[in-house]
Amino acid sequence: MALPMEYNSIQRISGPLLFVEGISNVGFNELVEIRSEGGIMRRGRVLEITKDIAAVEIFEGTTGLSTTQTSVRFLGRPLTIPLSMEMLGRVFNGLGEPMDGGPPPFTEDYRDVNGLPMNPFSRDYPTQFIQTGVSAIDGMDTLVRGQKLPIFSGSGLPHNLLATQVARQATIPGEESSFAVVFAAMGIKHDEAAFFKRSFEESGALKSSAIFLNLADDPPVERLVTPRSALTFAEYLAFERDMHVLVIITDMTNYAEALREISAAREEVPSRKGYPGYMYSDFASIYERAGRIKGKKGSITQMPVLTMPNDDITHPIPDLTGYITEGQIVLDRDLHRRGIYPPINILPSLSRLMKDGIGKGKTREDHGAVASQLYSAYARSQDLRSLSAIIGEEGLTEKDRAYLKFGDAFEQRFLSQRFDENRDLEATMRLAWKMLSILPEAELTRIADHFVKQYYSRE
Amino acid sequence: MGVMAIQGKISKISGPVVQADGVAGLEMHELTMVGEAELIGEVVRVEGETATIQVYEDTVGLKPGERVTGSGLPLAVELGPGLLMGIYDGIQRPLEVIQKMTGDFIKRGVKSPALSREAKWHFVPVAKKGSKVQGGAVLGTVQETPLFLHKIMVPPRLSGTVKSIAKEGDYLIEDTVAEIETSSGIEELKLYQRWPVREPRPYQERLEPSDPLITGQRIIDTFFPVAKGGAVAIPGGFGTGKTITSHQLAAWSDAEIIVYIGCGERGNEMTEVLLTFPEWKDPKSGRPLMERTVLIANTSNMPVSAREASIYTGVTIAEYFRDMGYNVAIMADSTSRWAEALREISGRLEEMPAEEGFPSYLSSRLGEFYERAGRVRTLNGEYGSVTLIGAVSPPGGDFSEPVTVHTKRFVRAFWALDSSLASQRHYPAINWLTSYSEYVDYVEHWWAPLTGGQWRQKTLRAMEILKREDELKEVIRLVGSEALPEPEKLVMETARLLREGFLQQNAYDPIDTYSSPEKQYKLLTSILAFHESANRAIAAGVPASKISSLPALAELAKLRMSVPSEKISIIDDFMSKLLKEIDALTEEKS
């Protein structure tokens, strides 16, 4: 192949986009190198091409670029990242370049960050329980290997803390292999990044992790590549190195903002709230990279984090996410205000794959029934709490008061745990039965009698 | 092909949309090969020498100047033995074969015929040499699966005299099984035919719907039935159980053929279908449900234009089976993803957007699609139907958005999934107050023999109680439930029984997952009988709380799970006991 041609024919620059004229032999989505005055190098990719004009989006932003002093080279391949086992324990930027002062990984293996869609016929159904050590998740919204289960949060809620706790504690009981964690951070603040790095280092988890960081003041275009770089590495670990990989992506809201910004710069027809019409497909191209493949040992489990703008779950970002992911864990501002950590509101939370990952031989035979009973009892306690606010607790029957007591205990003892507290499933189940034992035995209608006999105990 | 293929060059690439120059004569919706990699595309706009093509594969690396070749044919599907038990992508590429060719990830430019060229099928001739045949006539049959007899038909618009017909025996799909002498020469017919996806297959006559599609789902069959040949929408926000409802319908509907289209949905859901359907057995024959099912999977991460095509691919396959005189049901999950694909392509074509960025032709496309449902007299004079069940995923669960609103104009039944029911874990979360079905009048006659003509009356009575409950809930919110008069307290109790013992249905319970029409009616009338009898007791002065605390009531709510469809006489015994207990209370008082 001929050496890439260099072009100086910049037609115009608009937002993160640069338009080059008089080009030939340029491919769609190809990687581009841009050299500006003083030899500073940036990278970009081809968004649209006609016979002689290419629109290029620049990952590092267009500040300081001019139409006269800029030269452009088309590299003839899409954006790739290097892949190697040495990348574990390292920190990279969104494009896969080292940010920890170390050398770039030594490898010949480069892969297109966009990946390819997994053949639905090749997929294997996720059925293996992952113990996160968090009672609210393990007990009520169980995470399963190969699942994509997002955290729906709000600004100021401890989603980062929870994500880190899950990353640190996630194991598969009865198996030696623990998780490799691939962490993609988009548009997060410097101190948040420092927190993540520190807690990964302190827990010793860093050596089996790779961090892809794009900070809030990094260019938005790089934000669009960050999760793809991370997932390309995760796919390598899972399907070529037989590892179980937990991918944490935070914060999808920043990602969506970047998507909107670039869409607007391209003058595309907007859909809801100015986000582009293809946001669903775009999200899916990230989330659907979770899963298992028949005949392969490894797996990719995803836990994306997003902050709901204005705590609105019907906002396009959580809404489109919820349509693609297999459930959601919803954090609640009210619980947080009352000092409960993790402030998981179990009522709107859901794990769609839970039913296939729990029960006899996987967790415990009574798990499903107990979760269902806890859910309905907690729902009832919440109704009663609002009722008692009107008519006072004296107006309630004794049974109702037991439900109120249950609701408080459930929040204070079952939901609440310390950031460094790792509860195994047995501990979670023990605690669950302790909570249920606050209620009269006859109320446990969703649990088979022999389990009630075995586990129910009045204190 | 014989005709010189039209060839031109790519002049512009924007995502899945490509423009080609020098292609005068390329037709709308013509199938084209794009670029050196020969990606599959379809012409969506022609303008002088230029054509715009939507490409069904990822366009990464495609360059202006690469060649574009027309095929002279529209985007079409292959129809013949081998369709069943298969899983295809949106443009009918067999995913199982693709996996063997390119591994676990789908690479670009992969081509494989939809129907296996190696499989042999046992053909039994029906048509006689020398007889006159026309489009739709049955030439012979192939027992494709133990559940399904595939009829090999003369393609529509062809007629003539059978010059030769193959003897009974095993044939490949491309073997000629009959020669037809037509006015324009001899046509060799094979075991399969091709049909363009965007053109509805012809029939003799459209008929009114008459029989219900029995789904075994109580709230649907009893309250909001869909007729065979009808069209229905299931709208619901995420987490309301659209997919489970679709799976249940695919599993239990009494159609002979099911076409399940996973349009822009989760990959793991298709895997679940692939894994569970072979395990589930047809209630009538005991054979795996997979043997009557065709799956089309274009998951959300697969190319968006193929998602747009997947709906048409599915409905064309369904029409082909209908032409054999079968009843076919299609589940399309989800039509919103299809509409979004339209929007995305439209945006790339720089068309003027209408509401929320959707193209202005959204409504007419939806109309065309839902109109492909219907009960017909086929070209061969048989009766067949296509029932269309479309899931809708309104953003934020808001039913006033364009796709839901336009869909409502073209469907006659509407099963509204409700997130507040779902959050109470009331499944299926079909809201009985906002759902409707206009097919009730058509199917009433079907229920008459089973119910002594009482079906309509009973369902109306039950619905009346449920509506009353809704009004009373408002009152309770203000004054508390203790303040209700006794008869109203009973209404609340009966409504609870209807909700928990009838409307709720557990898809994962081996007994409850399917309810025969007989069992549905028996459960409904039992709860109503309880209500009438309890009403008499209350009139006699028995307090409602005394009735509510009868232990048998809890059992009444659980009959749906404890009594299998084939043993419903248990319900009679149970009811006579319960009614006696209530009568005893009444007598005590009076």
mmCIF file of C-alpha atoms in Angstrom, chain A residues 25-30 48-51 78 116-126 146 148 152 235 239 266 268-272 277-278 280-281 284-285 288 293 296 314 318-319 322-326 328 347 349-350 352-353 355 375, chain B residues 11-15 21 59-64 87 95-96 98-99 103-107 236-239 242 264-268 271-272 274-275 297 299-302 304 307 337 340 343-344 348 353 356-357 393-396 423 425 508:
data_model
loop_
_atom_site.group_PDB
_atom_site.id
_atom_site.type_symbol
_atom_site.label_atom_id
_atom_site.label_comp_id
_atom_site.label_asym_id
_atom_site.label_seq_id
_atom_site.Cartn_x
_atom_site.Cartn_y
_atom_site.Cartn_z
ATOM 1 C CA ASN A 25 -8.915 7.107 -1.684
ATOM 2 C CA VAL A 26 -10.239 7.874 1.790
ATOM 3 C CA GLY A 27 -12.459 5.336 3.560
ATOM 4 C CA PHE A 28 -15.444 5.870 5.840
ATOM 5 C CA ASN A 29 -14.599 5.894 9.569
ATOM 6 C CA GLU A 30 -10.866 5.892 8.748
ATOM 7 C CA GLU A 48 -18.678 11.503 6.159
ATOM 8 C CA ILE A 49 -17.046 11.564 2.749
ATOM 9 C CA THR A 50 -18.054 12.696 -0.680
ATOM 10 C CA LYS A 51 -15.963 12.452 -3.831
ATOM 11 C CA PRO A 78 -10.115 2.608 11.492
ATOM 12 C CA LEU A 116 -18.344 -6.362 15.472
ATOM 13 C CA PRO A 117 -21.849 -7.381 16.495
ATOM 14 C CA MET A 118 -21.978 -10.703 18.291
ATOM 15 C CA ASN A 119 -23.982 -13.272 16.348
ATOM 16 C CA PRO A 120 -27.179 -13.866 18.363
ATOM 17 C CA PHE A 121 -26.834 -17.551 17.543
ATOM 18 C CA SER A 122 -23.406 -17.655 19.211
ATOM 19 C CA ARG A 123 -24.574 -16.175 22.480
ATOM 20 C CA ASP A 124 -24.882 -18.269 25.570
ATOM 21 C CA TYR A 125 -27.582 -17.364 28.054
ATOM 22 C CA PRO A 126 -26.278 -15.817 31.312
ATOM 23 C CA GLY A 146 -22.744 -11.771 31.099
ATOM 24 C CA LYS A 148 -25.560 -5.575 31.634
ATOM 25 C CA PHE A 152 -29.311 4.839 37.620
ATOM 26 C CA GLU A 235 -13.503 -8.611 24.618
ATOM 27 C CA PHE A 239 -12.945 -14.263 24.543
ATOM 28 C CA ARG A 266 -22.847 18.070 12.210
ATOM 29 C CA GLU A 268 -28.191 16.640 12.182
ATOM 30 C CA VAL A 269 -31.934 16.534 12.699
ATOM 31 C CA PRO A 270 -32.411 16.202 16.453
ATOM 32 C CA SER A 271 -34.819 13.843 18.150
ATOM 33 C CA ARG A 272 -35.996 14.045 21.803
ATOM 34 C CA GLY A 277 -32.161 9.948 16.583
ATOM 35 C CA TYR A 278 -29.534 7.229 16.514
ATOM 36 C CA TYR A 280 -30.550 4.140 20.878
ATOM 37 C CA SER A 281 -28.445 2.308 18.268
ATOM 38 C CA ALA A 284 -26.764 -0.493 21.992
ATOM 39 C CA SER A 285 -23.411 -0.702 20.243
ATOM 40 C CA GLU A 288 -24.670 -5.150 23.665
ATOM 41 C CA ILE A 293 -20.330 -16.949 23.899
ATOM 42 C CA LYS A 296 -15.879 -19.793 25.382
ATOM 43 C CA THR A 314 -38.052 9.179 31.823
ATOM 44 C CA PRO A 318 -31.991 6.451 31.367
ATOM 45 C CA ASP A 319 -35.007 5.641 29.216
ATOM 46 C CA GLY A 322 -33.410 0.829 30.305
ATOM 47 C CA TYR A 323 -34.720 -0.472 27.002
ATOM 48 C CA ILE A 324 -31.358 -2.071 26.198
ATOM 49 C CA THR A 325 -29.956 -3.204 29.530
ATOM 50 C CA GLU A 326 -31.215 -6.149 31.516
ATOM 51 C CA GLN A 328 -31.444 -1.289 36.503
ATOM 52 C CA LEU A 347 -38.884 -0.801 44.235
ATOM 53 C CA SER A 349 -34.859 -1.578 40.606
ATOM 54 C CA LEU A 350 -34.925 -4.793 38.637
ATOM 55 C CA ARG A 352 -34.165 -9.221 34.431
ATOM 56 C CA LEU A 353 -31.773 -12.123 34.487
ATOM 57 C CA LYS A 355 -34.646 -15.562 37.782
ATOM 58 C CA TYR A 375 -40.128 -6.742 47.883
ATOM 59 C CA SER B 11 -19.763 9.318 -4.541
ATOM 60 C CA LYS B 12 -20.665 9.844 -0.869
ATOM 61 C CA ILE B 13 -20.766 7.863 2.361
ATOM 62 C CA SER B 14 -22.577 8.877 5.517
ATOM 63 C CA GLY B 15 -23.033 6.036 7.997
ATOM 64 C CA ASP B 21 -23.101 8.092 -9.467
ATOM 65 C CA THR B 59 -19.747 0.753 5.995
ATOM 66 C CA VAL B 60 -16.389 1.208 7.750
ATOM 67 C CA GLY B 61 -13.563 1.515 5.216
ATOM 68 C CA LEU B 62 -15.825 2.034 2.225
ATOM 69 C CA LYS B 63 -14.359 4.626 -0.176
ATOM 70 C CA PRO B 64 -15.746 6.995 -2.792
ATOM 71 C CA ILE B 87 -32.825 -18.035 12.871
ATOM 72 C CA LEU B 95 -27.236 -16.800 11.483
ATOM 73 C CA GLU B 96 -26.280 -20.388 12.199
ATOM 74 C CA ILE B 98 -22.927 -17.269 9.258
ATOM 75 C CA GLN B 99 -21.515 -18.404 12.586
ATOM 76 C CA GLY B 103 -17.205 -17.135 13.919
ATOM 77 C CA ASP B 104 -18.947 -15.604 16.881
ATOM 78 C CA PHE B 105 -18.918 -12.045 15.563
ATOM 79 C CA ILE B 106 -20.657 -11.097 12.334
ATOM 80 C CA LYS B 107 -18.163 -9.835 9.763
ATOM 81 C CA GLY B 236 -45.261 -0.410 27.359
ATOM 82 C CA GLY B 237 -42.286 1.322 28.917
ATOM 83 C CA PHE B 238 -39.214 -0.663 29.839
ATOM 84 C CA GLY B 239 -39.671 -3.261 32.524
ATOM 85 C CA LYS B 242 -43.465 -6.552 26.652
ATOM 86 C CA GLY B 264 -33.560 -3.965 17.514
ATOM 87 C CA GLU B 265 -33.863 -5.687 20.878
ATOM 88 C CA ARG B 266 -31.473 -7.447 23.256
ATOM 89 C CA GLY B 267 -29.212 -10.236 22.067
ATOM 90 C CA ASN B 268 -29.703 -12.220 25.263
ATOM 91 C CA THR B 271 -30.794 -16.441 23.052
ATOM 92 C CA GLU B 272 -33.504 -17.076 25.610
ATOM 93 C CA LEU B 274 -33.487 -20.076 21.100
ATOM 94 C CA LEU B 275 -32.918 -21.985 24.321
ATOM 95 C CA ALA B 297 -33.108 -11.562 14.950
ATOM 96 C CA THR B 299 -30.534 -7.154 17.638
ATOM 97 C CA SER B 300 -29.975 -3.536 18.602
ATOM 98 C CA ASN B 301 -26.267 -3.618 17.786
ATOM 99 C CA MET B 302 -26.722 -5.064 14.301
ATOM 100 C CA VAL B 304 -29.784 -0.273 11.518
ATOM 101 C CA ARG B 307 -33.510 -3.608 11.270
ATOM 102 C CA ARG B 337 -37.079 0.223 16.967
ATOM 103 C CA GLU B 340 -36.400 4.625 14.843
ATOM 104 C CA ARG B 343 -35.975 7.988 11.434
ATOM 105 C CA GLU B 344 -32.250 7.370 11.341
ATOM 106 C CA ARG B 348 -29.230 10.624 6.734
ATOM 107 C CA PRO B 353 -38.670 15.737 9.671
ATOM 108 C CA GLU B 356 -39.924 14.232 17.038
ATOM 109 C CA GLY B 357 -37.681 13.844 14.039
ATOM 110 C CA SER B 393 -41.699 0.893 23.220
ATOM 111 C CA PRO B 394 -42.805 4.453 23.877
ATOM 112 C CA PRO B 395 -40.050 6.695 25.268
ATOM 113 C CA GLY B 396 -40.618 7.289 28.946
ATOM 114 C CA SER B 423 -43.977 -2.283 39.843
ATOM 115 C CA ARG B 425 -45.360 -7.219 40.212
ATOM 116 C CA TYR B 508 -43.016 -19.236 34.911
#
